[in-house]
Structure formats: C-alpha cells, structure tokens
XYZ file of C-alpha atoms in Angstrom:
672
model
C 65.032 -39.897 62.312
C 64.365 -41.887 59.664
C 66.745 -43.089 56.893
C 66.012 -45.370 53.712
C 68.664 -47.248 52.016
C 68.181 -48.352 48.599
C 70.665 -50.713 46.876
C 70.895 -51.575 42.859
C 70.130 -54.908 41.765
C 72.372 -57.776 41.684
C 72.618 -59.977 39.062
C 72.939 -63.916 39.955
C 73.754 -65.801 36.455
C 71.898 -69.111 37.918
C 68.346 -70.108 37.216
C 65.854 -68.936 39.893
C 65.411 -72.465 41.090
C 69.120 -73.218 41.518
C 69.304 -69.443 43.247
C 66.624 -71.041 45.715
C 68.468 -74.456 46.264
C 71.538 -72.048 47.047
C 69.681 -69.588 49.250
C 68.420 -72.250 51.388
C 71.806 -73.187 52.529
C 72.970 -70.180 54.324
C 70.529 -71.389 56.949
C 70.686 -71.684 60.108
C 73.912 -70.156 59.992
C 77.028 -69.888 57.925
C 80.284 -69.118 58.559
C 80.600 -66.341 55.645
C 78.169 -64.383 58.096
C 79.759 -64.588 61.400
C 76.833 -61.879 62.982
C 74.309 -64.136 62.338
C 74.901 -66.463 65.234
C 71.467 -68.763 64.727
C 67.856 -68.845 62.260
C 65.877 -71.323 63.635
C 62.205 -71.888 61.902
C 59.629 -71.311 63.858
C 56.627 -71.640 61.231
C 56.825 -73.128 57.924
C 54.189 -73.833 55.567
C 53.753 -75.087 51.866
C 50.660 -75.355 50.007
C 48.607 -78.374 48.895
C 50.734 -78.105 45.532
C 53.888 -77.186 46.443
C 54.078 -73.824 44.633
C 53.563 -71.578 47.868
C 55.894 -71.590 51.003
C 55.616 -69.485 53.950
C 58.322 -69.348 56.235
C 59.268 -67.486 59.490
C 62.701 -67.411 61.189
C 63.643 -66.089 64.510
C 67.181 -65.030 63.655
C 69.953 -64.170 66.535
C 72.304 -61.708 65.370
C 75.560 -60.592 67.658
C 75.647 -56.663 67.832
C 78.595 -55.575 66.026
C 79.149 -52.532 68.733
C 82.225 -51.076 70.911
C 82.314 -52.895 74.075
C 81.229 -49.989 75.937
C 77.964 -49.613 73.923
C 76.979 -53.111 74.676
C 77.554 -52.366 78.125
C 75.380 -49.622 77.891
C 72.672 -50.918 76.126
C 72.732 -54.090 78.241
C 72.697 -56.670 75.460
C 74.890 -58.915 73.035
C 72.583 -60.101 70.915
C 69.360 -59.020 69.234
C 66.521 -60.796 67.399
C 65.171 -60.076 64.182
C 61.628 -61.851 62.709
C 62.450 -62.946 59.135
C 59.456 -63.713 57.340
C 59.792 -65.085 53.366
C 57.433 -65.785 50.935
C 58.429 -68.173 48.071
C 56.157 -68.330 44.878
C 57.437 -70.880 42.718
C 54.774 -70.025 40.199
C 55.925 -66.748 39.635
C 59.217 -67.272 40.500
C 59.641 -64.757 42.986
C 61.013 -64.743 46.627
C 59.880 -61.952 48.813
C 61.717 -61.480 51.956
C 61.113 -59.212 55.133
C 62.757 -58.942 58.206
C 62.072 -56.786 61.283
C 64.103 -56.158 64.766
C 62.171 -57.870 67.786
C 64.814 -56.371 70.253
C 64.639 -52.563 71.106
C 61.430 -52.438 68.773
C 59.785 -49.445 70.918
C 62.877 -47.419 70.139
C 64.184 -48.506 67.055
C 62.384 -49.566 63.843
C 64.208 -52.021 61.072
C 62.689 -53.186 58.166
C 64.398 -54.997 55.348
C 62.714 -56.177 52.171
C 64.400 -58.484 49.631
C 63.644 -59.769 46.624
C 64.318 -62.390 44.365
C 62.907 -62.551 40.454
C 63.597 -63.674 37.305
C 65.502 -61.442 35.177
C 63.417 -59.490 32.482
C 65.534 -60.004 29.654
C 67.421 -63.440 30.359
C 65.344 -66.256 31.731
C 68.320 -68.166 32.858
C 69.739 -65.407 35.742
C 67.672 -63.848 38.532
C 67.924 -60.540 40.158
C 68.105 -59.534 43.827
C 67.044 -55.951 45.326
C 67.377 -55.657 48.441
C 65.932 -51.941 50.413
C 66.076 -51.143 54.274
C 64.487 -48.035 56.507
C 65.750 -47.827 59.768
C 63.543 -45.392 62.069
C 65.395 -44.797 65.423
C 62.845 -42.983 67.989
C 64.623 -42.540 70.873
C 68.031 -44.527 71.604
C 69.526 -43.444 75.357
C 71.194 -40.377 73.073
C 72.724 -42.292 70.873
C 71.311 -42.271 67.605
C 73.789 -41.301 65.019
C 76.002 -44.359 66.515
C 73.023 -46.986 66.129
C 72.566 -45.414 62.521
C 76.084 -45.813 61.516
C 76.395 -49.258 63.150
C 73.356 -50.216 61.158
C 74.598 -48.604 57.684
C 77.584 -50.360 58.476
C 76.033 -53.838 58.793
C 73.838 -53.058 55.683
C 76.517 -52.125 53.288
C 78.483 -55.476 54.659
C 75.437 -57.715 53.896
C 75.344 -56.139 50.256
C 78.964 -56.771 49.169
C 78.643 -60.198 50.719
C 75.124 -61.261 49.146
C 76.723 -62.071 45.571
C 79.587 -63.708 47.309
C 77.078 -66.200 49.409
C 74.619 -67.427 46.277
C 77.862 -68.330 44.280
C 79.826 -69.931 47.262
C 76.752 -72.106 47.963
C 76.043 -72.944 44.421
C 79.176 -74.811 44.375
C 77.502 -77.177 47.282
C 74.420 -77.235 45.283
C 76.527 -78.991 42.222
C 78.425 -80.951 44.686
C 75.379 -82.543 45.432
C 74.557 -83.979 42.162
C 72.162 -80.922 41.443
C 72.999 -79.411 37.995
C 69.628 -78.053 36.755
C 65.996 -77.404 38.102
C 63.148 -77.187 35.988
C 60.308 -74.318 36.979
C 57.694 -75.739 39.072
C 54.982 -77.201 36.753
C 51.155 -77.017 37.459
C 50.856 -80.196 35.477
C 53.627 -82.571 36.822
C 53.147 -83.208 40.982
C 55.682 -85.671 40.935
C 58.287 -82.992 39.364
C 56.873 -80.332 41.980
C 57.883 -82.626 44.936
C 60.735 -83.014 43.832
C 61.724 -79.586 43.518
C 60.326 -78.695 46.937
C 62.792 -81.075 48.618
C 65.529 -79.875 46.879
C 64.967 -75.947 47.833
C 63.862 -77.603 51.588
C 67.227 -78.775 51.597
C 66.074 -82.279 51.363
C 68.670 -84.007 49.102
C 66.426 -86.830 47.816
C 67.301 -86.948 44.110
C 64.811 -85.288 41.285
C 62.699 -87.512 38.874
C 64.556 -88.375 35.688
C 61.763 -87.151 34.097
C 62.776 -83.268 34.738
C 63.792 -81.287 31.500
C 64.149 -78.082 30.636
C 61.002 -75.643 29.317
C 60.210 -72.076 29.022
C 60.524 -69.988 31.806
C 58.054 -67.005 32.793
C 59.359 -64.041 34.959
C 57.976 -61.000 36.742
C 58.341 -57.366 35.609
C 60.910 -55.898 38.077
C 60.339 -52.659 39.904
C 61.295 -49.297 36.814
C 63.118 -47.616 39.544
C 66.196 -50.550 40.295
C 69.229 -50.575 38.715
C 71.606 -53.245 37.795
C 74.667 -53.537 40.161
C 77.359 -54.512 36.483
C 75.597 -51.750 34.801
C 76.340 -49.504 37.697
C 79.812 -50.325 37.637
C 80.420 -50.361 33.863
C 78.464 -46.669 33.050
C 78.911 -44.728 36.642
C 81.873 -46.188 37.944
C 82.364 -47.549 41.915
C 79.592 -46.289 44.242
C 79.140 -46.961 47.935
C 76.236 -48.878 48.875
C 75.229 -45.232 50.418
C 75.370 -43.472 47.008
C 73.731 -46.258 45.145
C 70.800 -45.292 47.485
C 70.792 -41.813 46.928
C 70.921 -42.546 43.258
C 67.992 -44.587 43.087
C 65.823 -42.460 45.431
C 66.467 -39.191 43.018
C 65.691 -41.279 39.767
C 62.235 -42.156 41.387
C 61.483 -38.779 42.733
C 62.083 -37.041 39.284
C 60.445 -39.492 37.499
C 57.226 -38.591 39.533
C 57.961 -34.959 39.065
C 58.547 -35.113 35.062
C 55.793 -37.691 34.697
C 57.547 -38.918 31.750
C 61.353 -38.733 30.601
C 63.797 -39.086 32.845
C 67.335 -37.688 32.799
C 70.301 -40.316 32.319
C 71.302 -41.989 35.043
C 74.672 -39.982 34.597
C 73.033 -36.950 35.268
C 71.406 -37.398 38.499
C 74.884 -38.639 39.841
C 76.359 -35.390 38.959
C 73.761 -33.386 40.583
C 74.283 -35.622 43.701
C 77.689 -35.153 43.518
C 77.567 -31.719 43.524
C 75.224 -31.776 46.368
C 77.418 -34.218 48.421
C 74.522 -36.713 47.720
C 71.674 -35.032 49.297
C 69.263 -35.936 47.459
C 66.471 -33.018 48.615
C 69.394 -30.412 47.587
C 69.814 -32.624 44.631
C 66.109 -32.556 43.554
C 65.900 -28.865 43.571
C 68.944 -27.873 41.813
C 68.225 -30.204 39.108
C 64.732 -29.655 38.831
C 65.876 -25.586 38.214
C 68.135 -27.067 35.654
C 65.450 -28.985 33.629
C 63.278 -25.829 33.837
C 66.013 -24.244 32.351
C 66.817 -27.039 29.555
C 63.123 -26.462 28.646
C 62.855 -22.833 28.505
C 65.898 -22.665 26.284
C 65.696 -25.554 24.313
C 68.985 -26.755 24.954
C 68.212 -30.618 24.040
C 68.320 -29.072 20.149
C 71.289 -26.967 20.446
C 73.636 -29.920 19.040
C 71.352 -30.273 15.989
C 70.634 -26.870 15.226
C 73.376 -24.670 16.720
C 75.441 -22.850 13.911
C 78.835 -21.386 14.482
C 79.208 -17.953 13.684
C 82.142 -17.129 11.063
C 83.946 -14.634 13.463
C 84.155 -17.998 16.346
C 85.280 -19.834 13.796
C 88.355 -17.898 12.898
C 88.907 -16.292 15.887
C 87.909 -18.191 18.756
C 91.090 -20.204 20.080
C 89.246 -23.105 21.827
C 88.669 -26.677 20.783
C 88.449 -30.643 21.417
C 92.290 -32.048 21.339
C 92.036 -35.654 21.703
C 92.015 -37.148 25.126
C 94.379 -37.327 28.222
C 95.794 -40.259 30.179
C 92.634 -41.256 31.709
C 90.711 -41.298 28.965
C 89.021 -37.828 29.285
C 88.081 -35.853 26.507
C 90.527 -32.386 26.557
C 89.584 -29.051 25.659
C 91.828 -26.752 24.985
C 91.283 -22.923 25.226
C 93.924 -20.266 24.620
C 92.791 -17.561 26.596
C 95.573 -15.418 26.913
C 95.264 -15.255 22.711
C 91.013 -14.425 23.137
C 90.194 -10.882 22.159
C 87.528 -11.146 24.835
C 86.175 -7.361 23.577
C 85.891 -8.433 20.100
C 84.098 -11.579 20.411
C 81.518 -9.682 22.682
C 81.084 -6.736 20.197
C 80.843 -9.222 17.610
C 78.334 -11.974 18.990
C 77.443 -10.280 22.524
C 77.148 -12.112 26.013
C 73.896 -13.995 24.640
C 76.095 -15.433 21.626
C 79.008 -16.310 23.874
C 76.730 -18.385 26.351
C 75.228 -20.357 23.351
C 78.655 -20.962 22.330
C 79.802 -22.496 26.010
C 76.258 -24.407 25.928
C 77.168 -25.782 22.695
C 80.902 -26.863 24.062
C 79.423 -28.717 27.087
C 76.652 -30.399 25.160
C 79.687 -31.630 22.975
C 81.560 -32.713 25.923
C 78.630 -34.538 27.114
C 78.354 -36.604 23.934
C 81.935 -36.976 23.779
C 81.788 -38.540 27.379
C 79.498 -41.277 26.162
C 81.617 -42.074 23.211
C 84.782 -42.555 25.526
C 82.599 -44.905 27.925
C 81.640 -47.020 24.998
C 85.256 -47.222 24.015
C 86.865 -47.513 27.309
C 86.714 -50.666 29.838
C 85.759 -47.972 32.547
C 83.406 -45.216 32.960
C 84.505 -41.891 31.789
C 82.255 -39.089 33.665
C 84.286 -35.926 33.168
C 86.314 -34.305 30.607
C 89.600 -31.949 31.183
C 90.579 -28.790 30.151
C 93.973 -27.046 29.204
C 94.079 -23.483 29.309
C 96.986 -21.611 27.890
C 97.452 -18.207 29.513
C 100.253 -16.708 26.850
C 99.596 -13.457 26.137
C 97.231 -12.741 28.928
C 97.380 -8.809 30.037
C 95.296 -6.407 32.032
C 93.370 -6.165 29.466
C 91.386 -9.438 29.722
C 90.437 -7.717 33.114
C 88.068 -5.658 30.615
C 85.043 -5.576 33.461
C 82.141 -6.186 30.561
C 84.439 -9.648 29.792
C 85.039 -10.401 33.217
C 81.439 -9.855 33.869
C 80.476 -12.425 30.857
C 82.920 -14.904 32.289
C 81.172 -14.854 35.623
C 78.293 -15.610 33.520
C 79.579 -18.381 31.782
C 80.965 -20.222 34.966
C 77.430 -19.624 36.673
C 75.986 -21.140 33.977
C 77.854 -24.103 33.729
C 78.271 -24.348 37.478
C 74.157 -24.500 37.950
C 73.583 -26.843 34.791
C 76.665 -28.883 34.356
C 78.198 -29.561 38.073
C 80.972 -32.241 37.982
C 81.580 -32.389 34.347
C 85.055 -31.089 34.860
C 88.063 -33.783 36.014
C 91.138 -31.419 36.086
C 91.973 -27.855 34.697
C 95.244 -27.516 33.719
C 96.674 -24.014 33.642
C 100.151 -23.264 31.567
C 102.029 -20.389 30.840
C 100.375 -18.166 33.597
C 102.171 -15.112 33.340
C 102.512 -12.530 36.877
C 98.951 -10.909 36.109
C 97.301 -13.916 36.021
C 96.578 -13.943 40.407
C 94.901 -11.037 39.755
C 92.357 -12.481 37.068
C 92.313 -15.487 39.793
C 91.328 -13.544 42.356
C 88.375 -11.882 40.743
C 86.850 -15.404 39.307
C 87.825 -17.749 42.121
C 85.583 -16.732 44.267
C 82.504 -17.565 41.573
C 83.937 -21.355 41.565
C 82.826 -24.082 43.013
C 85.279 -25.150 46.201
C 85.279 -28.503 45.006
C 86.216 -27.212 41.306
C 88.951 -25.070 42.450
C 90.786 -28.006 43.969
C 91.115 -29.502 40.504
C 92.891 -26.381 38.977
C 96.696 -27.001 38.622
C 99.249 -24.125 37.787
C 102.197 -23.734 35.471
C 104.173 -20.724 35.366
C 106.701 -19.955 32.765
C 108.010 -22.873 30.765
C 107.831 -25.704 33.468
C 105.068 -27.424 32.377
C 106.998 -29.863 30.413
C 109.149 -30.668 33.247
C 108.771 -34.052 35.702
C 105.463 -33.031 37.573
C 103.663 -31.297 34.784
C 101.851 -31.557 31.681
C 102.973 -35.116 31.061
C 101.969 -36.553 34.116
C 98.394 -35.826 32.844
C 98.185 -35.828 28.892
C 100.039 -38.537 26.672
C 103.696 -36.858 25.314
C 102.436 -37.544 21.890
C 99.682 -35.729 22.526
C 101.201 -32.532 23.459
C 99.701 -30.027 21.516
C 102.345 -27.962 18.960
C 102.470 -24.642 20.314
C 103.200 -25.774 23.649
C 105.879 -27.454 22.139
C 104.431 -30.817 21.693
C 104.630 -33.064 18.645
C 100.822 -33.040 17.937
C 99.444 -30.956 15.627
C 96.551 -28.650 17.008
C 93.578 -27.475 15.376
C 92.368 -25.317 18.006
C 92.861 -21.642 16.375
C 95.395 -19.447 17.645
C 92.953 -16.424 18.384
C 93.525 -12.608 17.649
C 92.273 -9.482 17.546
C 88.774 -9.586 15.700
C 88.575 -6.935 12.822
C 86.148 -3.906 14.026
C 84.396 -4.797 10.644
C 83.041 -7.974 12.306
C 81.338 -6.155 15.032
C 77.752 -6.192 15.270
C 75.610 -3.167 16.254
C 73.741 -3.428 19.252
C 75.318 -6.866 19.718
C 76.525 -5.735 23.012
C 76.224 -2.735 25.116
C 78.010 -1.384 28.226
C 75.966 -1.828 31.152
C 74.612 2.075 32.921
C 77.232 2.771 35.868
C 80.024 0.302 34.995
C 82.866 2.414 36.312
C 85.252 0.892 33.974
C 83.563 1.152 30.611
C 85.242 1.073 27.088
C 85.645 4.583 27.350
C 87.251 4.974 30.467
C 89.022 1.820 30.878
C 92.365 2.647 28.750
C 93.880 5.932 28.720
C 95.865 7.250 25.756
C 98.533 9.420 26.271
C 101.076 11.427 23.989
C 104.370 12.477 25.387
C 106.971 14.626 23.658
C 110.739 14.650 24.690
C 111.513 15.277 28.279
C 107.867 14.954 28.932
C 106.523 12.673 31.731
C 103.464 10.940 32.518
C 102.265 10.230 36.117
C 99.728 8.646 38.053
C 99.291 9.158 42.165
C 97.503 6.312 44.070
C 97.153 7.652 47.368
C 96.907 4.095 49.824
C 95.452 3.842 53.011
C 94.870 0.022 52.979
C 97.960 -1.797 53.484
C 98.511 -5.434 51.635
C 96.554 -3.780 48.549
C 97.866 -4.617 45.623
C 98.532 -2.045 42.613
C 98.279 -3.503 38.863
C 99.098 -1.839 35.913
C 98.976 -2.770 32.043
C 100.435 -0.700 28.955
C 101.387 -0.606 25.390
C 103.635 1.697 23.988
C 102.661 2.572 20.814
C 104.883 4.983 19.577
C 108.959 5.386 20.578
C 110.695 4.157 23.856
C 109.346 4.944 27.112
C 111.323 4.760 30.895
C 108.859 3.361 33.024
C 109.496 3.072 37.558
C 107.046 2.902 40.184
C 108.177 5.486 43.459
C 106.559 5.365 47.054
C 106.886 8.074 49.749
C 105.208 7.740 53.627
C 104.040 11.192 52.698
C 100.320 11.382 51.993
C 100.503 13.630 48.474
C 97.508 15.782 47.807
C 96.866 15.622 44.165
C 98.133 18.756 42.447
C 95.413 21.236 41.196
C 96.057 20.450 37.419
C 95.603 16.622 37.987
C 92.646 14.829 36.790
C 91.095 12.318 39.475
C 90.284 9.128 37.412
C 89.820 6.453 40.223
C 89.404 6.583 43.883
C 92.296 7.551 45.640
C 94.414 7.784 42.228
C 94.860 10.846 39.911
C 96.857 11.903 36.597
C 98.623 14.069 35.044
C 101.209 15.002 32.565
C 104.572 16.562 32.963
C 107.325 18.478 31.429
C 108.567 22.199 31.546
C 105.287 23.096 32.574
C 104.590 21.387 35.564
C 107.596 18.610 36.341
C 107.496 15.179 38.272
C 104.851 14.974 41.385
C 107.847 13.914 43.318
C 110.832 15.918 41.556
C 109.185 19.269 41.738
C 109.331 19.060 45.624
C 113.060 19.188 45.415
C 113.121 15.781 47.402
C 115.941 13.455 47.467
C 115.677 9.861 46.403
C 116.207 7.459 49.012
C 115.638 10.303 51.911
C 111.922 11.376 50.835
C 110.879 8.874 48.724
C 111.962 5.576 47.360
C 112.246 2.829 44.279
C 110.149 0.341 44.847
C 110.207 -0.927 41.326
C 113.421 -0.992 38.908
C 113.189 1.362 36.113
C 112.257 -0.617 32.985
C 112.703 0.947 29.371
C 110.293 -0.309 26.841
C 110.151 0.100 23.335
C 107.952 0.495 20.647
C 105.120 -2.430 20.460
C 106.077 -3.716 23.857
C 103.397 -4.710 26.153
C 103.893 -4.584 30.126
C 101.939 -6.050 32.653
C 102.839 -5.639 36.199
C 101.685 -5.674 39.898
C 103.080 -4.470 43.314
C 102.010 -5.711 46.839
C 101.663 -1.868 48.844
C 102.479 -3.053 52.031
C 102.349 0.119 53.948
C 100.265 3.246 53.785
C 101.690 5.949 51.815
C 101.569 7.738 48.262
C 102.794 5.607 45.167
C 103.368 7.293 41.871
C 103.648 5.651 38.269
C 105.621 7.264 35.929
C 106.606 7.009 32.404
C 109.221 9.399 30.897
C 110.070 10.084 27.323
C 113.696 10.611 26.585
C 113.612 10.930 22.984
C 111.086 12.182 19.823
C 107.579 11.860 20.409
C 106.179 9.030 22.285
C 102.507 7.657 22.630
C 101.174 4.689 25.080
C 97.922 3.661 26.076
C 97.647 2.435 29.765
C 95.162 1.050 32.732
C 95.631 0.703 36.412
C 93.588 -0.699 39.313
C 94.382 -1.399 43.157
C 93.118 -4.333 44.393
C 91.514 -3.534 47.923
C 93.478 -6.652 50.639
C 90.072 -8.105 51.834
C 89.571 -8.925 47.990
C 93.015 -10.531 47.445
C 92.997 -13.881 48.423
C 96.024 -15.514 47.078
C 99.675 -15.806 48.006
C 101.043 -12.128 48.538
C 104.864 -13.518 47.637
C 103.335 -14.910 44.068
C 102.634 -11.552 43.048
C 105.658 -9.990 42.522
C 105.582 -7.250 39.936
C 107.525 -7.413 36.741
C 106.862 -8.165 32.714
C 104.871 -10.824 31.541
C 106.721 -10.783 28.210
C 105.809 -9.618 24.687
C 102.413 -10.877 23.920
C 100.858 -11.996 20.167
C 98.088 -9.640 20.955
C 99.749 -6.937 22.155
C 102.159 -6.572 19.405
C 99.258 -6.833 17.024
C 97.280 -3.785 18.781
C 100.792 -1.833 18.338
C 99.598 -0.522 15.055
C 95.999 0.468 16.600
C 95.393 4.373 17.221
C 94.011 5.397 20.649
C 90.357 5.376 19.801
C 90.444 2.250 19.022
C 90.804 1.375 22.942
C-alpha cells in the first residue's frame, strides 16, 4: 500500500538566508513540535569555500499513537535519519528524511525544499512531499497510514508558523539582513556560515545588499496563498490530490492544462479519487475538443425563438456571492422549443449557459474576498403541469442533465425550487434518479406561497434582489416564456423516436361531449401503492370531474378502446352510460368516490394524482351537464417501485390555473 502526499508551496516573505538562519533554530528540539524529542547532528560538513553544507541528524520522535498500539508494537519512540544539503551559492536547501525504525515493514520518505521565490527575490518558497509504503505492519496498515497522515498534516500547518516564530529570535539577536553568498567575498561567507550555523558572532560591517539569483521551481507546485484565495480551503490530502492530478493531466495533454478550478471540480465529483477524476476529466476534454466547446462563447448565436420564448437567464448574485440563474420552467413550452431548435439546439443553449456560468464565477472570485466556485439556480414551477411530462421533452431534459453532470460537475451550489405544484413530485421521481446524489442534496423545495416566509428565499437571496414575478422589488429581465407559435417550428429539426409510446399523436386525447354524456377512463390496478396521475384542459363549456374506485377488477366493456397497459377509455351517454352506473351499483356500497367532484370551467387546467393504496378498478370520469363541451386530457400510472418520494406529499388536487394552459384554451384539438 503506497500513498504519496504532496503539499502546495508555502511562501515565507523573508529572504532565503534569513529563513535559513530561522530554520536552524528548530534544532535539536523546540516546544512548538513536541513530537520531536531530539535531533542531534551525527555528521556535518562544509565545503572549503563555505557555499555547501551537508548535515545528517538522527531524530527521535515520540509516537503519536494510542497507548494500546504502542504496547502492541513495543516502542515509545521511532527514529528518522534526516539528511540536509544546503547550497548557498544556488540558494537552495534540500531535505530528505527516512525512517530507521520498522524500516523493513514501513517505508517513509519525506522530501522538502527551500528556494528563492521565482518572482520576488526577497521571498522564500517551501515545498514538501512524502511517500508512505506500508509493507506489513501486524495487520494495522490502515491505522499506520492514518497516524502518518495526521502527523504530516500537522507538520504542514506548523511549518510556516515556526519560521515566523524563529525569525523573531533572529531579529532579537541583532540579525536584520543577510546578504547572499558571494564568491569574491570569503569574509562575508564565513560570517554567513556562522549565523546559519547558529554561531552568534556578528556579521562583517561590509555586508551589503546585491541582486539575488533564484532557481526555477517545480512546474507542478502551487502557492498556498493562491489556493486559499482562488480555490478555497483545502485539506492537505485534497491539496496533494490536486497537485497529482495536475501533473498527470499535463503529462497526458502534452500542452494546455485545464485551470486548477476545473481540476478541483472533477476531483470533488469523484471524492478526490485521482484515478477516477483523471478518467472523467480525460473523457470530458475529448468531448470539449470534439464539439469545440472552447469556442462557444465567441461563436454561439442565440436563436430568435430562444430570445423570445426561453424563460431563463442570469439574475445578479445570491447572499454567498454566487451568480444566480433563474429558470421559469413552469412557463416553458418544451414541445415548442424542441420543434423549433431540436435537441441539439437545446444542448448548445445549455452549453452556452454553463460556459457563461464559468466566466461569471471567475468574475465573482476577482471581485470577492473569497473564492466563488459554484453558482445557484432558482427554478419557478408556477404553471407546471402534466404536459411537461411529454416523453420526448423528458428525454431531452435527461440528456441535458447527463451532459452537465459529466462535463460541469460541482458547479451547482444550490437549487431553489419555488411554487412547486402537486404534480411536481411526479416529474421529480422521473428525473431525480439521473442526478448525482451530492447534487440532489442541494435542492430546496417550496410549495405554495411560503417561499417568502422565514426559512425561504430570503435566507439565500438578498431581499432587494428577489425578482418581481415572485413578489420582490427587483426587475427581472428573464423572459416569461409562453407557447411558441407554430410558424416558428422548423421542419425536420425534431422527430419522434420510433417506438415511443407517448409520441405527440398519442400523448393527449381530444374529446367532445354533448349534454348529459360522460367520458371515462378505466384503470385496473394490480400494483398497490402505484400512483394514478392526470392532466386535462377544458377547451369549451364546463365539465364535472371525479375519480371512483371499486374493489372489483372490472373487464373493459366491448366498446372501450385500450390506450395504455391496464387502462381503457370510452364515451358514454344514451348508448352506453357510465361504466359503473350501468351496473346499477350503489355508491358507498359497491363503489366509492376517492376524489371529490370538481366543476371545471372553460379555459381551466387541472392536474392531479392519487395514490392507489389497494388493488381494484379506478375510473376517471368527465361529465357534461349542459351544452357541447370539449376537453383534452392525458393520464398515466406510475409503478410503485418507480416512485421513491413521500406518498403523503402526493395528494390529488388542482395546481391552479397556469399561464400556459390559459393561453392554450383557444387552441384546437389537432394542435395537441
């Protein structure tokens, strides 16, 4: 079991020689590192010109392990051999430490390096890596790894603090500046050697500042302050994984490497498993190249139909400084958009939005005091009805979800769902299984009008930025949506897939009823806890609607036409009558009304659902009391094993009148 840990670069804002003087003061022991008991020098050698120093120490460390573990392994202390090579001419200190204790069972190699900052001669960089190879440790391999990582993390966090602490001691001894090693100034070099070796003899007064050289840092290192400012707080393990992925991708790409924010997003999506993150990122990079995604911001031209009828857009920022995107999904004509721009057009629109989001995240980070890594999404579902469950539309939505999950992971910070009607759990049931579990946890739902109450939107969006269509004071430039006119449809841009049982021709049925006639749908249920759903618009006159149940498994009358598995439909009246009433059954004895009767008027849209707790026959009934009525309807049964939501939240009822449904009332049946 081999583990490699890489820390980001730490920057000490002191010259290299001053850092060396402070560094030596941590030996042979110091109170800030209690785990180090003693570090005596066993070898120490300077070159004749005082430019090179090789030092070997044998360090005694107190084992930071549980008492029982110490007893099991039989030691209280472990020993490490630390070898330092200081090159004052190149201004580099290289350190390598290896374990002496249990060397045959555990291999530990820790390497550190101090060098001059490549962009500022007055600063010093520090980087650190460690390799842990546990061969066989009495069955305690995982425990040893955790202890080692804990100690490594502690050393990283204390390193910068220690240098600054010891620098105060250096200043207190009267050493305020140290000029670099000079080939032509042996006297200065001897004084420099004494200071670094903790010999407190004063420097020669001839010391003076001169231009300083520096070595090139490793291209796969990152500055710790850069990480904190641009990437946020990361644990030592996460920093290490980020640097590993950066190096691997650079080797793979042989050229341009994605930004560190991008690498971090893919790491988070794979729980910081570098192998899995690399595989996911590699696939995404190939996809971006194939579809020329890097050019989409400069080349994408928004179609006119999207400008006029797509109800989505960016809207200021939330309270965390995240860019906020608004989508008025309930007002979206999914079918109209797909008939106008097709699935590919919808995907290109999605890509453009996501690329805009990444650009806005960069801008937000620059203008904020902290890294902004995710955006927020506000989804308004007012007007959502069963028409939004049109199968081709749902299929397109699932393609969008997969595209975003695969190529823009960890960009979504929070999803606020407002004005969710009772039909929403059905849509959520269908799409939620395709959304990453971590992303699903970011969804917050608000039904009815409680979204402006305590605990609602005001917890996440500033009050003055609540959009006007939700009752806030802020003017929103997000289009309200609406039905796409058929003259904007593009022939051939979108076609139904063969075998789709709910294609445009079979999704909604249009029915005309004369006075006194009924239209019924019989659903024979053999799956307790399945969910019966319906959606209908009254296009003319008024109708009454109700749902009945009988324990009898009714066979469909011969005049009824089958439309879905387990369901059949038929028209009633003088010729046939009602499926139930023609049997001369008594309500309350042979059958029961499981949903209250509802009178629906011209232009109204009704959606609902009913949890079929028991087996039996269910009848959806529309009755025309006067005049000539017309309706268009759709119904579906969701199997119990597909519905993973709370059954108590699926109570039937109307969702209110939607804007889209109101406009559609003037449509004729063939338009469905």
